[in-house]
mmCIF file of C-alpha atoms and ligand atoms in Angstrom:
data_model
loop_
_atom_site.group_PDB
_atom_site.id
_atom_site.type_symbol
_atom_site.label_atom_id
_atom_site.label_comp_id
_atom_site.label_asym_id
_atom_site.label_seq_id
_atom_site.Cartn_x
_atom_site.Cartn_y
_atom_site.Cartn_z
ATOM 1 C CA MET A 1 -0.139 0.048 0.141
ATOM 2 C CA THR A 2 1.185 3.709 -0.977
ATOM 3 C CA SER A 3 0.563 7.139 0.491
ATOM 4 C CA SER A 4 0.180 10.513 -1.345
ATOM 5 C CA PHE A 5 2.247 11.737 1.699
ATOM 6 C CA ASP A 6 5.651 13.740 0.590
ATOM 7 C CA PRO A 7 7.899 11.896 0.895
ATOM 8 C CA ARG A 8 10.070 14.561 2.290
ATOM 9 C CA ASP A 9 7.306 16.952 4.169
ATOM 10 C CA PHE A 10 5.791 13.095 6.121
ATOM 11 C CA ARG A 11 9.993 12.567 7.163
ATOM 12 C CA ARG A 12 9.819 16.802 8.357
ATOM 13 C CA ALA A 13 6.554 16.429 9.733
ATOM 14 C CA LEU A 14 8.347 13.138 11.934
ATOM 15 C CA GLY A 15 11.235 15.238 12.530
ATOM 16 C CA ASN A 16 9.008 17.069 15.784
ATOM 17 C CA PHE A 17 9.484 13.667 17.979
ATOM 18 C CA ALA A 18 12.671 13.985 19.526
ATOM 19 C CA THR A 19 14.521 10.331 20.265
ATOM 20 C CA GLY A 20 18.068 9.713 21.354
ATOM 21 C CA VAL A 21 20.333 8.121 18.752
ATOM 22 C CA THR A 22 21.491 5.140 19.019
ATOM 23 C CA VAL A 23 24.047 2.734 16.926
ATOM 24 C CA ILE A 24 23.638 -0.617 16.378
ATOM 25 C CA THR A 25 26.377 -2.754 16.047
ATOM 26 C CA ALA A 26 25.746 -6.960 14.963
ATOM 27 C CA CYS A 27 28.755 -9.544 14.421
ATOM 28 C CA THR A 28 28.084 -12.376 12.513
ATOM 29 C CA PRO A 29 29.972 -15.724 13.724
ATOM 30 C CA ASP A 30 31.924 -15.440 10.654
ATOM 31 C CA GLY A 31 33.444 -12.144 11.966
ATOM 32 C CA VAL A 32 32.171 -9.802 9.673
ATOM 33 C CA GLN A 33 30.312 -6.820 11.770
ATOM 34 C CA THR A 34 28.606 -3.535 10.858
ATOM 35 C CA GLY A 35 27.158 -0.200 13.392
ATOM 36 C CA VAL A 36 23.977 1.476 12.075
ATOM 37 C CA THR A 37 23.118 5.493 13.633
ATOM 38 C CA ALA A 38 19.213 4.766 14.482
ATOM 39 C CA ASN A 39 17.311 7.090 15.957
ATOM 40 C CA SER A 40 14.077 3.869 15.725
ATOM 41 C CA PHE A 41 15.328 2.450 18.875
ATOM 42 C CA ASN A 42 12.238 2.486 21.401
ATOM 43 C CA SER A 43 11.206 0.552 24.406
ATOM 44 C CA VAL A 44 8.360 -2.571 24.027
ATOM 45 C CA SER A 45 8.436 -4.525 27.436
ATOM 46 C CA ILE A 46 9.258 -4.463 31.000
ATOM 47 C CA GLU A 47 8.348 -8.824 31.571
ATOM 48 C CA PRO A 48 10.279 -9.017 29.724
ATOM 49 C CA ALA A 49 12.687 -7.116 28.765
ATOM 50 C CA LEU A 50 11.422 -6.155 24.807
ATOM 51 C CA VAL A 51 13.180 -2.744 22.794
ATOM 52 C CA LEU A 52 13.312 -2.501 18.960
ATOM 53 C CA TRP A 53 14.811 -0.363 16.179
ATOM 54 C CA SER A 54 13.694 -0.275 12.225
ATOM 55 C CA ILE A 55 16.494 -0.974 9.413
ATOM 56 C CA MET A 56 15.378 -0.041 5.941
ATOM 57 C CA LYS A 57 15.773 -2.591 3.883
ATOM 58 C CA THR A 58 17.995 -0.702 1.473
ATOM 59 C CA SER A 59 20.738 -0.912 3.521
ATOM 60 C CA GLY A 60 24.084 -3.207 3.135
ATOM 61 C CA SER A 61 23.676 -3.621 6.769
ATOM 62 C CA VAL A 62 21.174 -6.156 6.736
ATOM 63 C CA GLU A 63 22.390 -9.487 6.184
ATOM 64 C CA VAL A 64 24.671 -9.167 8.415
ATOM 65 C CA PHE A 65 21.218 -8.468 11.245
ATOM 66 C CA ASP A 66 20.159 -11.462 9.749
ATOM 67 C CA ASN A 67 22.527 -12.832 10.399
ATOM 68 C CA ALA A 68 23.835 -12.457 13.535
ATOM 69 C CA SER A 69 22.864 -13.947 17.117
ATOM 70 C CA HIS A 70 22.770 -10.269 18.628
ATOM 71 C CA PHE A 71 22.812 -6.990 18.664
ATOM 72 C CA ALA A 72 24.442 -4.497 20.607
ATOM 73 C CA ILE A 73 21.946 -1.388 21.555
ATOM 74 C CA ASN A 74 24.773 1.354 22.176
ATOM 75 C CA VAL A 75 22.452 4.895 23.644
ATOM 76 C CA LEU A 76 24.932 7.739 22.455
ATOM 77 C CA ALA A 77 25.872 10.509 24.560
ATOM 78 C CA ALA A 78 25.990 14.107 23.597
ATOM 79 C CA ASP A 79 29.001 15.031 22.890
ATOM 80 C CA GLN A 80 29.279 11.046 20.335
ATOM 81 C CA ILE A 81 27.941 13.794 17.480
ATOM 82 C CA PRO A 82 30.977 12.654 15.409
ATOM 83 C CA LEU A 83 30.248 8.796 15.747
ATOM 84 C CA SER A 84 26.823 8.818 14.690
ATOM 85 C CA ASN A 85 27.921 10.721 11.379
ATOM 86 C CA HIS A 86 30.590 8.078 11.184
ATOM 87 C CA PHE A 87 27.845 4.771 11.295
ATOM 88 C CA ALA A 88 25.433 6.828 9.128
ATOM 89 C CA ARG A 89 27.199 6.219 7.057
ATOM 90 C CA PRO A 90 28.182 3.378 4.446
ATOM 91 C CA SER A 91 31.553 2.343 4.133
ATOM 92 C CA ASP A 92 33.476 -1.764 4.107
ATOM 93 C CA ASP A 93 35.060 -1.066 7.043
ATOM 94 C CA LYS A 94 32.914 0.572 9.091
ATOM 95 C CA PHE A 95 35.242 -0.457 12.950
ATOM 96 C CA SER A 96 38.323 1.190 12.030
ATOM 97 C CA GLY A 97 39.582 3.853 13.921
ATOM 98 C CA ILE A 98 37.054 3.307 16.138
ATOM 99 C CA ASN A 99 37.706 1.885 20.252
ATOM 100 C CA TYR A 100 34.995 -0.981 21.177
ATOM 101 C CA GLU A 101 34.710 -3.614 23.047
ATOM 102 C CA LYS A 102 33.253 -7.690 22.281
ATOM 103 C CA GLY A 103 29.673 -8.153 23.477
ATOM 104 C CA ILE A 104 27.381 -10.815 23.573
ATOM 105 C CA GLY A 105 27.092 -12.670 19.801
ATOM 106 C CA GLY A 106 30.538 -10.692 19.102
ATOM 107 C CA ALA A 107 28.651 -7.537 18.730
ATOM 108 C CA PRO A 108 30.547 -4.512 19.055
ATOM 109 C CA LEU A 109 29.971 -2.072 22.027
ATOM 110 C CA LEU A 110 31.121 1.596 21.752
ATOM 111 C CA GLN A 111 32.724 3.553 24.383
ATOM 112 C CA ASP A 112 31.439 6.100 26.504
ATOM 113 C CA CYS A 113 27.537 6.512 25.379
ATOM 114 C CA SER A 114 24.493 7.016 28.354
ATOM 115 C CA ALA A 115 23.010 3.106 27.945
ATOM 116 C CA ARG A 116 23.289 0.336 26.416
ATOM 117 C CA PHE A 117 21.242 -3.157 25.691
ATOM 118 C CA GLN A 118 22.847 -6.380 24.968
ATOM 119 C CA CYS A 119 19.885 -8.709 23.290
ATOM 120 C CA GLU A 120 19.141 -11.376 21.446
ATOM 121 C CA ASN A 121 16.567 -11.193 17.625
ATOM 122 C CA TYR A 122 13.091 -11.916 18.881
ATOM 123 C CA GLN A 123 11.721 -11.633 16.452
ATOM 124 C CA LYS A 124 12.158 -9.371 12.584
ATOM 125 C CA VAL A 125 8.217 -8.094 10.797
ATOM 126 C CA ASP A 126 7.297 -6.751 8.454
ATOM 127 C CA GLY A 127 7.533 -2.683 7.879
ATOM 128 C CA GLY A 128 6.717 -1.580 4.841
ATOM 129 C CA ASP A 129 10.245 -0.191 3.955
ATOM 130 C CA HIS A 130 12.159 -1.072 6.760
ATOM 131 C CA TRP A 131 12.465 -4.164 8.472
ATOM 132 C CA ILE A 132 11.377 -3.702 12.289
ATOM 133 C CA LEU A 133 13.569 -5.784 14.568
ATOM 134 C CA ILE A 134 12.320 -6.833 18.404
ATOM 135 C CA GLY A 135 15.381 -7.705 21.064
ATOM 136 C CA LYS A 136 14.958 -9.710 23.849
ATOM 137 C CA VAL A 137 16.786 -7.351 26.547
ATOM 138 C CA VAL A 138 19.660 -9.348 28.081
ATOM 139 C CA ALA A 139 23.339 -7.943 30.081
ATOM 140 C CA TYR A 140 23.198 -3.677 29.671
ATOM 141 C CA ASP A 141 24.947 -0.679 31.449
ATOM 142 C CA ASP A 142 23.607 2.022 32.534
ATOM 143 C CA ILE A 143 25.925 4.816 32.490
ATOM 144 C CA GLY A 144 24.312 7.602 32.619
ATOM 145 C CA ARG A 145 26.071 10.422 30.349
ATOM 146 C CA ALA A 146 23.153 13.387 29.182
ATOM 147 C CA PRO A 147 21.849 12.304 25.692
ATOM 148 C CA LEU A 148 22.105 13.338 22.441
ATOM 149 C CA LEU A 149 19.005 13.718 20.292
ATOM 150 C CA TYR A 150 17.953 14.269 17.185
ATOM 151 C CA HIS A 151 14.843 16.546 16.401
ATOM 152 C CA GLY A 152 13.744 18.745 13.120
ATOM 153 C CA GLY A 153 16.520 16.623 11.041
ATOM 154 C CA ALA A 154 19.749 18.438 13.867
ATOM 155 C CA TYR A 155 21.400 16.864 16.563
ATOM 156 C CA SER A 156 20.652 17.776 20.318
ATOM 157 C CA ALA A 157 21.039 18.069 23.771
ATOM 158 C CA VAL A 158 18.800 18.746 26.468
ATOM 159 C CA ILE A 159 17.939 21.248 28.991
ATOM 160 C CA PRO A 160 15.907 19.760 31.833
ATOM 161 C CA HIS A 161 12.662 21.412 32.047
ATOM 162 C CA ALA A 162 13.463 23.637 35.188
ATOM 163 C CA GLY A 163 9.249 22.698 36.131
ATOM 164 C CA ALA A 164 6.186 25.271 36.196
ATOM 165 C CA LYS A 165 6.592 28.400 38.536
ATOM 166 C CA PRO A 166 3.947 27.167 41.614
ATOM 167 C CA LYS A 167 1.257 30.152 41.853
ATOM 168 C CA GLU A 168 2.416 33.033 43.759
ATOM 169 C CA SER A 169 -1.006 32.083 45.997
ATOM 170 C CA GLU A 170 0.449 28.069 46.296
ATOM 171 C CA ALA A 171 3.499 28.977 48.010
ATOM 172 C CA THR A 172 3.637 29.496 51.084
ATOM 173 C CA ASP A 173 5.823 31.789 53.146
ATOM 174 C CA ALA A 174 8.109 28.747 54.857
ATOM 175 C CA GLY A 175 8.020 26.801 51.304
ATOM 176 C CA LYS A 176 8.798 30.175 49.265
ATOM 177 C CA ALA A 177 11.861 31.280 51.948
ATOM 178 C CA LYS A 178 13.142 27.699 51.869
ATOM 179 C CA ASN A 179 13.230 27.375 47.918
ATOM 180 C CA GLU A 180 14.391 30.706 46.934
ATOM 181 C CA LYS A 181 16.704 30.456 49.408
ATOM 182 C CA ARG A 182 18.791 27.083 47.774
ATOM 183 C CA LEU A 183 17.339 28.060 43.908
ATOM 184 C CA ALA A 184 18.801 31.433 44.303
ATOM 185 C CA ASP A 185 22.075 30.545 45.346
ATOM 186 C CA ASN A 186 22.378 27.210 42.379
ATOM 187 C CA LEU A 187 23.500 29.125 39.362
ATOM 188 C CA TYR A 188 22.884 26.141 37.055
ATOM 189 C CA TYR A 189 19.228 26.197 38.025
ATOM 190 C CA GLN A 190 19.003 29.848 37.362
ATOM 191 C CA MET A 191 21.111 29.735 33.626
ATOM 192 C CA ILE A 192 18.471 26.583 33.169
ATOM 193 C CA GLN A 193 15.400 28.693 34.304
ATOM 194 C CA ALA A 194 17.338 31.764 32.142
ATOM 195 C CA VAL A 195 17.512 29.391 28.982
ATOM 196 C CA LYS A 196 14.159 27.983 29.526
ATOM 197 C CA ARG A 197 12.308 31.226 29.216
ATOM 198 C CA TYR A 198 14.372 33.842 26.472
ATOM 199 C CA GLN A 199 13.917 30.739 24.267
ATOM 200 C CA ALA A 200 9.980 30.550 24.840
ATOM 201 C CA SER A 201 9.771 33.807 23.410
ATOM 202 C CA TYR A 202 12.477 33.667 21.231
ATOM 203 C CA GLN A 203 11.620 29.819 18.436
ATOM 204 C CA PRO A 204 7.379 31.300 18.037
ATOM 205 C CA MET A 205 9.626 34.916 16.790
ATOM 206 C CA GLN A 206 11.901 32.633 14.594
ATOM 207 C CA MET A 207 8.891 30.736 12.958
ATOM 208 C CA SER A 208 6.862 33.082 12.666
ATOM 209 C CA THR A 209 9.581 34.193 9.288
ATOM 210 C CA GLY A 210 8.001 30.582 8.316
ATOM 211 C CA LEU A 211 11.903 29.203 9.051
ATOM 212 C CA ARG A 212 12.635 25.654 9.938
ATOM 213 C CA THR A 213 14.531 26.651 13.255
ATOM 214 C CA ILE A 214 18.090 24.665 11.314
ATOM 215 C CA GLU A 215 16.840 26.579 7.845
ATOM 216 C CA ALA A 216 17.434 29.728 10.215
ATOM 217 C CA ARG A 217 20.164 28.426 11.726
ATOM 218 C CA MET A 218 21.737 27.449 8.438
ATOM 219 C CA LEU A 219 21.486 31.307 7.246
ATOM 220 C CA LEU A 220 22.673 32.669 10.132
ATOM 221 C CA THR A 221 25.973 30.445 10.363
ATOM 222 C CA LEU A 222 26.877 31.210 6.485
ATOM 223 C CA ASN A 223 25.709 34.538 6.746
ATOM 224 C CA ASP A 224 28.514 34.381 9.328
ATOM 225 C CA PHE A 225 31.241 32.843 8.518
ATOM 226 C CA GLY A 226 30.652 33.739 4.224
ATOM 227 C CA THR A 227 31.345 30.693 1.970
ATOM 228 C CA LEU A 228 31.089 27.131 3.888
ATOM 229 C CA SER A 229 31.693 23.940 2.737
ATOM 230 C CA SER A 230 28.370 21.773 3.775
ATOM 231 C CA SER A 231 31.232 19.543 5.657
ATOM 232 C CA GLU A 232 32.405 22.309 7.577
ATOM 233 C CA LEU A 233 28.126 24.022 8.213
ATOM 234 C CA GLU A 234 27.670 20.149 9.027
ATOM 235 C CA GLN A 235 31.138 21.242 11.838
ATOM 236 C CA ARG A 236 29.118 24.444 12.708
ATOM 237 C CA ILE A 237 25.228 23.483 12.923
ATOM 238 C CA GLY A 238 25.858 20.242 14.396
ATOM 239 C CA MET A 239 23.768 18.679 11.606
ATOM 240 C CA PRO A 240 23.396 15.048 9.447
ATOM 241 C CA ASP A 241 25.123 14.308 6.285
ATOM 242 C CA ASN A 242 21.374 13.580 4.896
ATOM 243 C CA ASP A 243 19.724 15.753 6.530
ATOM 244 C CA LEU A 244 21.539 18.602 5.731
ATOM 245 C CA HIS A 245 21.542 18.181 2.156
ATOM 246 C CA ALA A 246 17.761 17.821 2.059
ATOM 247 C CA ALA A 247 17.822 21.216 3.597
ATOM 248 C CA VAL A 248 20.389 22.789 1.955
ATOM 249 C CA GLU A 249 18.295 21.759 -1.472
ATOM 250 C CA ILE A 250 15.060 23.579 -0.686
ATOM 251 C CA LEU A 251 16.635 26.903 0.763
ATOM 252 C CA CYS A 252 18.701 26.691 -3.626
ATOM 253 C CA ARG A 253 14.854 25.993 -4.553
ATOM 254 C CA LYS A 254 13.357 29.747 -2.509
ATOM 255 C CA GLU A 255 16.402 31.050 -4.528
ATOM 256 C CA TRP A 256 18.359 31.718 -1.080
ATOM 257 C CA LEU A 257 21.108 29.504 -1.637
ATOM 258 C CA THR A 258 23.130 28.707 -4.244
ATOM 259 C CA GLU A 259 25.697 26.113 -4.180
ATOM 260 C CA ASN A 260 29.147 25.634 -6.998
ATOM 261 C CA GLU A 261 31.662 22.329 -6.159
ATOM 262 C CA GLU A 262 30.100 21.663 -2.542
ATOM 263 C CA GLN A 263 30.620 25.426 -1.032
ATOM 264 C CA LEU A 264 27.107 27.489 -0.450
ATOM 265 C CA THR A 265 27.496 31.242 -0.429
ATOM 266 C CA LEU A 266 23.912 33.315 0.475
ATOM 267 C CA THR A 267 22.247 35.174 -2.626
ATOM 268 C CA SER A 268 21.576 38.937 -2.056
ATOM 269 C CA ALA A 269 17.729 37.501 -0.866
ATOM 270 C CA GLY A 270 19.005 35.193 1.371
ATOM 271 C CA ILE A 271 21.873 37.566 3.230
ATOM 272 C CA GLU A 272 17.643 39.723 3.256
ATOM 273 C CA GLN A 273 16.618 36.972 4.740
ATOM 274 C CA ALA A 274 19.177 36.500 7.373
ATOM 275 C CA GLU A 275 18.712 39.713 7.789
ATOM 276 C CA THR A 276 15.500 40.016 9.125
ATOM 277 C CA LEU A 277 16.641 36.735 11.067
ATOM 278 C CA TRP A 278 18.991 38.651 12.955
ATOM 279 C CA ASN A 279 16.383 41.889 13.603
ATOM 280 C CA VAL A 280 14.751 39.137 14.800
ATOM 281 C CA ALA A 281 17.746 37.754 17.263
ATOM 282 C CA HIS A 282 17.817 41.834 17.852
ATOM 283 C CA GLU A 283 13.996 42.130 18.946
ATOM 284 C CA ARG A 284 14.224 39.882 21.968
ATOM 285 C CA GLN A 285 17.162 40.202 22.752
ATOM 286 C CA GLN A 286 16.682 44.053 23.271
ATOM 287 C CA GLU A 287 13.794 43.145 25.066
ATOM 288 C CA VAL A 288 15.182 40.767 27.356
ATOM 289 C CA PHE A 289 18.543 43.102 28.344
ATOM 290 C CA GLY A 290 17.788 46.529 26.794
ATOM 291 C CA SER A 291 17.392 47.194 30.605
ATOM 292 C CA PHE A 292 20.901 47.288 31.428
ATOM 293 C CA SER A 293 23.884 49.136 30.950
ATOM 294 C CA GLU A 294 26.591 48.419 29.010
ATOM 295 C CA GLU A 295 29.471 47.717 32.338
ATOM 296 C CA GLU A 296 26.981 45.319 33.455
ATOM 297 C CA LEU A 297 26.564 43.051 29.616
ATOM 298 C CA THR A 298 29.575 43.243 29.740
ATOM 299 C CA ILE A 299 30.127 41.687 33.284
ATOM 300 C CA PHE A 300 27.745 38.997 32.289
ATOM 301 C CA ARG A 301 29.628 38.557 28.544
ATOM 302 C CA LYS A 302 32.555 38.267 31.272
ATOM 303 C CA VAL A 303 30.880 35.379 33.683
ATOM 304 C CA LEU A 304 28.885 33.747 30.863
ATOM 305 C CA ASP A 305 32.641 32.830 27.971
ATOM 306 C CA ALA A 306 34.362 31.798 31.656
ATOM 307 C CA VAL A 307 31.819 29.600 32.285
HETATM 308 C C1 FMN B 401 19.945 10.370 13.798
HETATM 309 C C2 FMN B 401 19.575 9.476 12.411
HETATM 310 C C3 FMN B 401 19.112 8.919 12.469
HETATM 311 C C4 FMN B 401 18.599 6.888 12.086
HETATM 312 N N1 FMN B 401 17.804 6.097 12.531
HETATM 313 C C5 FMN B 401 17.309 4.961 11.421
HETATM 314 C C6 FMN B 401 17.175 4.000 11.792
HETATM 315 O O1 FMN B 401 16.006 4.464 13.015
HETATM 316 N N2 FMN B 401 17.293 2.876 10.875
HETATM 317 C C7 FMN B 401 17.994 2.834 9.766
HETATM 318 O O2 FMN B 401 18.207 1.845 8.689
HETATM 319 N N3 FMN B 401 18.707 4.576 8.905
HETATM 320 C C8 FMN B 401 18.459 5.416 9.921
HETATM 321 N N4 FMN B 401 19.501 6.228 9.626
HETATM 322 C C9 FMN B 401 20.425 5.981 8.462
HETATM 323 C C10 FMN B 401 21.766 5.031 8.304
HETATM 324 O O3 FMN B 401 22.336 5.389 9.761
HETATM 325 C C11 FMN B 401 22.671 5.449 7.649
HETATM 326 O O4 FMN B 401 21.615 4.169 6.054
HETATM 327 C C12 FMN B 401 23.622 3.291 7.196
HETATM 328 O O5 FMN B 401 23.905 3.604 8.551
HETATM 329 C C13 FMN B 401 24.531 3.513 6.433
HETATM 330 O O6 FMN B 401 24.969 2.279 6.233
HETATM 331 P P1 FMN B 401 24.226 1.273 5.953
HETATM 332 O O7 FMN B 401 24.557 1.023 4.022
HETATM 333 O O8 FMN B 401 25.642 0.368 6.486
HETATM 334 O O9 FMN B 401 22.858 1.276 6.001
HETATM 335 C C14 FMN B 401 20.100 7.350 10.382
HETATM 336 C C15 FMN B 401 19.920 8.789 10.723
HETATM 337 C C16 FMN B 401 20.941 9.482 11.002
HETATM 338 C C17 FMN B 401 21.613 10.318 10.978
#
């Protein structure tokens, strides 16, 4: 059964669902090993302990997963973008230069992840253009490093939610005094609260220009740095190859960007669009920081730099 959705548009809509990023590895009995970057990982059942992920039927790694008895899910930590990009590219030897140890069934276990789940093959289900692979978890490591996220076609990191502000009438004087003392002393908590509040109004302002956050980031980065190659841009804004190319295509179609021998340059219409975005950013900055003196802002910047 086929749907009439535009695949690229459908993918973009799915990208609103934030996920973690994993590298799923396996090894055949005769020693052929592979690893695939996947964000389709999810938990299924606690008792028995089951998890799933899906692999494109056209992936060159399907055969390895079919022939292996086990697979390992390596949940990537926030500083592992290079590993994610590495395992998202086809290669004859995905493990050359990578630190790993052998897990159950020979499945490679990567170092310094957030968590690792070693699974035996449990069930393979037909899922359209993907195979859904369900695994029974036989061992796991709960390392707890801050995870890498994937949202809207770009990598992200977790900012802990600061929670809803209690209504004035709900906070008793005693509770308030205790809370205020503890929280006011905790600069990390205060920074997070501030970033959340800043973002809450800024992002809708940016979206009202009709651009996705990631497209806005591309325009602002190219406006600041001039011409960049796709790989330089990829590094600066933290996007996987495929998503970057899709966004480049959109911006080229709008004639805001030209691509010449891998070099990306804004057109005059693109520069104009970037200026609009800078104005939005400036407006928000003025709204929040406009009442502070230059001296106060200099100290603020100094503290931010040091942190
Ligand atoms: C963030 C991210 C998530 C991905 N998720 C999946 C996935 O869930 N399933 C999949 O088959 N491919 C996924 N891919 C694409 C594969 O990583 C890529 O096609 C594959 O590793 C290429 O190697 P192969 O030739 O061994 O398949 C993802 C890529 C990225 C960057």
